Structures are given as structure tokens and as C-alpha cells.
């Protein structure tokens, strides 16, 4: 049975303003907000065009004969026909026809699934494209669950120009990218994850659109804020109700129609509208009672006000990654400059309080960053040693397996997986992959040239790429070989890494997770350069203590209190680690 009047009204209890709706009896309603237009025509492939009716707010609508599978688009004038920005799928790319779908057609198998508690979360971030699309990713889910991952986080799947892309150049946020598979194949992958006890998180981009295939400006210039900008183009005007509804309804669609368990909101600092963020979180929380829905921010502002329990579960903690990268590699260029001065003290603050920058101004920055975070539970922070950004935004996409030595990386991995902050892995980490993860796109002609040269120009200030000839070594994002090279292949010592991850994640689930709700930092101490010890009060009043030495000199660890859970190396020696629990 098709849904009535809304593609996700059954799941959320409200009618979506954007997108088509199957009405039954072979009819569908089509809508588009096009305030810049006086006339608009609905075109259905193989059928006569229909004039649409405009209301005072600039919404055009028409009820027409159409069933699932029908191809349609909107014609602005004799020269320009545009896809539906809220279409669920495209036929022939983002410049082609939109395809009418029945969101209720998929028959879910795992109907009793309600998700998992946030404290149980261990995330693995993946890119669906390099893993073989939705079906290829589904084949990898059993091994993820087997090693102790509890949530797979998928980089954006919204339709983009071409056949390969990171996903942050999406232009049709409601449509799944054709190269990855159909909506039904995406749902089947999610169903399989739930059968295995895995949550599925999705990265969504609500701060900008990609450079090719976004037609909104042609008929709805008010969708964008002409007084604001982002690093990627015009800012979206989320203070205007149709724009706000476009993105909130999109979030509700993924969570309701696709049964996604959580969303990671990309670079919300570029949205610069906290009222919108708070309203979106509140509406999502109301829409799905009885389910564990998890909302995570990427926010360079380190704004702890957004991390209230009724709003967002956590924020990606770039501070942890950045200071750990400095300690592991010694690099200090680019954004690592803000973490290269006394990195050991910065790590201690990060372990004890969450954010490193809590109102201070980083070196080279023109403004203060962050707000106090020491009062927050440790689970408000998602920490990682690698992810798509910090690997792929390197000129050559190198992983830590080729940037630091094995023993220090093993100690850092133990810290990530046993400390109370929520851990995030990047695909390939648990197999010691040495494959690069590169920035890739599939643009053509002038846009391809601009992306290639722009990418290489980003690294002109780095010593290794100061010379033009050196920058030519940076892979062309548009080359198919760049995409192919980014598939994570197991490293030569893959089985050793798999065994380490299984052991640490089993220990986390047995000893840390049951005590994790509300875990609070009790402070951290610098032992010597590269060596720190930190303590947390757990929910049952037990104290978890961790000591790690990433430096070059042997240090004396404090005497272990309680049961030693895990050790690497000789206590206090370089590249060593110890975790203990005192009940």
C-alpha cells in the first residue's frame, strides 16, 4: 500500500512540504517552492505537460496521474528543465529526470529494532562507493560486528555530479546516489545491519551544495543568504521557513523512511544558526519516541551549549585527533600548528575535560575557540585517530600506519578504544591498512581543471609542496585511479591488528560500557614529554585510570589502582600503555 499524502508522514506524523507524494488510485501530488517564478510546468516522460498552481508563498503544486517509476521534472522556461530537489532517486544523474518512488515498497525484516544506547557506541566510518556500493557494504557488516563495532557511519550518500565523490558535493539531499544503488538496496543494507545488532549512522550536509547540479538558485534565490558565505559557496538561509523545512524534513526522512539510527551533521559552524540547530534536534527527538536516535555534530566552535541532553548526543572531537597526530608524527604545519606547542599538556586536558580549546585563541587564528567543557560527561565527545577528513585532506592521503611506528600506533589505539570518550574508527584501521584515502571527484572540463588546480594550490604553503613540480605529485581528484587507490586493503600485518581490535573492543564492552553513563573526568597529569595519566569516575563509582607514553624517554607510571585491564609494552617505557579499574 502506498503512503498517503507524504513520503514519511507515517513515520513522523507530519506532512513534508517538499517532494512528491503518492495519493493512491494512480495519482500523485507534486510540489516545488519556486518563489522567483510566475509559472511552472510539470513534465512527465511520455505524457503531456501540466501547468502547476502557485500560492502566495511561491509554492507550486499539481495533482497528476503518476505511479511509482514515473519520470518527472519541472520546466522553468523553454531552455531549462530542473530535477526535483526532494526526489528520492534520479534516473541518469543529477541533471536528468527525477524518479517517483514508493517509500513503503520495501518490506522490512528487522521490525523490532529500536537501536542501542549511546554508551554502547563504537563507530566505524566508511565510504559506500569504495566498498562496492550498498550491496558491497552489506557484505562487510558481519566482520564489523564480529570485531566489536556497534555502529557503521556512512559518508554522505546524497546524489552528486558524476560517478564518484566523497559525498560533500551533493546537490540533491533526498536522493541516494545512483552509483551506490537504489533506495531499496540502501534499506536492505540497513536491515542487514540491524539484524547483526549494528546501528547505522549517516553523515548529512546541510551547510552548502556542490558546484554542479544545484538548480535551486535558478528558481528560489531566497534559498541562499546573499549576506553570508561558506568555504564551499553560498550559505543556506535556514532562517526562512521553506529552507528550514527542506533540511529538517530531510533529517526526518532518513530517520523515519530509512530507519537510520543517527545522523552526523557536517560542519554546522558554517550554518551559523543555533536556533535552527536546536529546533531541528527538538523536532527529531519528538518524532521518534521509543527509539534510540543519536545526533552528532561537527562544530569547529566547540560549542558545549549544543551538547545538552535534549539536543545533541556528542560532537566530533577534532582536538583529540589533532594533538594525537602531533604526538605520533611530529607534524606541525597547517591546523596542527595550534597543537604543536606543549602537546602533552594539551592531551592531558583533552582526556580530563574533552575539548582542548575552551575559549582560548589558537596560534595564527583571529578569534577565540570553544567554551568550557570539563563539566560534560566523557561520552559527549566522539574521538578518533583517523577519519575521512584528516586522512583524505592530506595531499597524498597517507594513513598513520605509514606516518608513525607500529608500537606507538598500537598504544594510541588502546587509548582510543578504552578511554570513556566514544571511539570512531576509519575503514581499514582494524586491518592495519596502508592504502591511502585520497580526495576524489568526477567533474569534467573547466570544473575538473579548477578542482585539480585548487586542490594542489591548497598545499603550496607546505614545505614538501612549495615547488610547482612537487605539487604535480598530488593525485588528480578526477582521475579514476585516485578513486581506485582509495579502497582500503588489508596491511601486511592485518591479522595482528584484527586481533588487537577484537581484544580491546571486547574489553571495552565488558568493563567500560556497563559503567559508562555519566562517566566524568577526574583530572590528568603530565608525566613527561609524550606521557600522561588520566582518571575518570564511572557510573558505579569505580575509577578507570589510563597511563600512556608516546614519548622517547622511559617514565614512571603511578602505581596501578585495582585490576589492570590491559597493558602494552613495559610499564613506563616508550610506546607503552596501561589501563586499570579500581572498583
Coordinates of N, CA, C and O in Angstrom, one line a residue, residues 35 76 148 151 185 211 218 262 291 298 384 394 407 414 438 509 561 573:
X35 N 9.8 30.6 -5.6 CA 9.2 32.0 -5.5 C 9.7 33.0 -6.6 O 9.0 34.0 -6.7
X76 N 11.1 25.4 -16.1 CA 11.0 26.8 -15.8 C 10.7 27.7 -17.0 O 9.9 28.6 -16.9
X148 N 33.6 -6.1 17.0 CA 33.1 -5.3 18.2 C 32.6 -3.9 17.8 O 32.3 -3.1 18.7
X151 N 28.3 0.5 15.4 CA 27.7 1.4 14.6 C 28.5 1.7 13.3 O 29.7 1.9 13.4
X185 N 18.0 -1.0 -2.1 CA 19.3 -1.6 -1.7 C 19.9 -0.9 -0.5 O 20.5 -1.6 0.4
X211 N 29.1 22.1 -6.5 CA 29.2 23.1 -7.6 C 28.6 22.7 -8.9 O 28.5 23.5 -9.8
X218 N 18.2 29.0 -9.5 CA 17.5 29.4 -10.7 C 16.0 29.8 -10.5 O 15.4 30.5 -11.3
X262 N 21.0 7.3 13.5 CA 21.6 8.5 13.9 C 22.2 9.3 12.7 O 22.5 8.8 11.7
X291 N 12.6 5.0 20.3 CA 13.8 4.6 19.6 C 15.0 5.3 20.1 O 14.9 6.5 20.6
X298 N 29.5 18.0 13.9 CA 30.9 18.5 13.6 C 30.8 20.0 13.8 O 30.0 20.7 13.0
X384 N 38.8 10.1 17.7 CA 39.3 9.3 16.6 C 40.8 9.6 16.3 O 41.3 10.7 16.7
X394 N 45.0 15.2 3.5 CA 46.4 15.2 3.3 C 46.7 15.2 1.8 O 45.9 14.5 1.1
X407 N 54.4 0.3 17.2 CA 54.2 0.2 18.6 C 53.5 1.4 19.2 O 52.6 1.3 20.0
X414 N 45.0 1.6 21.8 CA 44.5 1.2 23.1 C 43.8 2.3 23.8 O 42.8 2.2 24.5
X438 N 42.3 9.2 -0.6 CA 42.5 10.4 -1.3 C 41.3 11.2 -1.6 O 40.2 10.6 -1.5
X509 N 33.5 -3.5 25.9 CA 32.1 -3.8 26.1 C 31.9 -4.5 27.5 O 30.9 -4.3 28.1
X561 N 46.0 1.2 40.5 CA 45.0 1.0 41.5 C 43.9 0.1 41.0 O 43.3 0.3 39.9
X573 N 57.8 2.5 29.7 CA 58.7 2.6 28.5 C 58.1 3.3 27.4 O 56.8 3.4 27.3

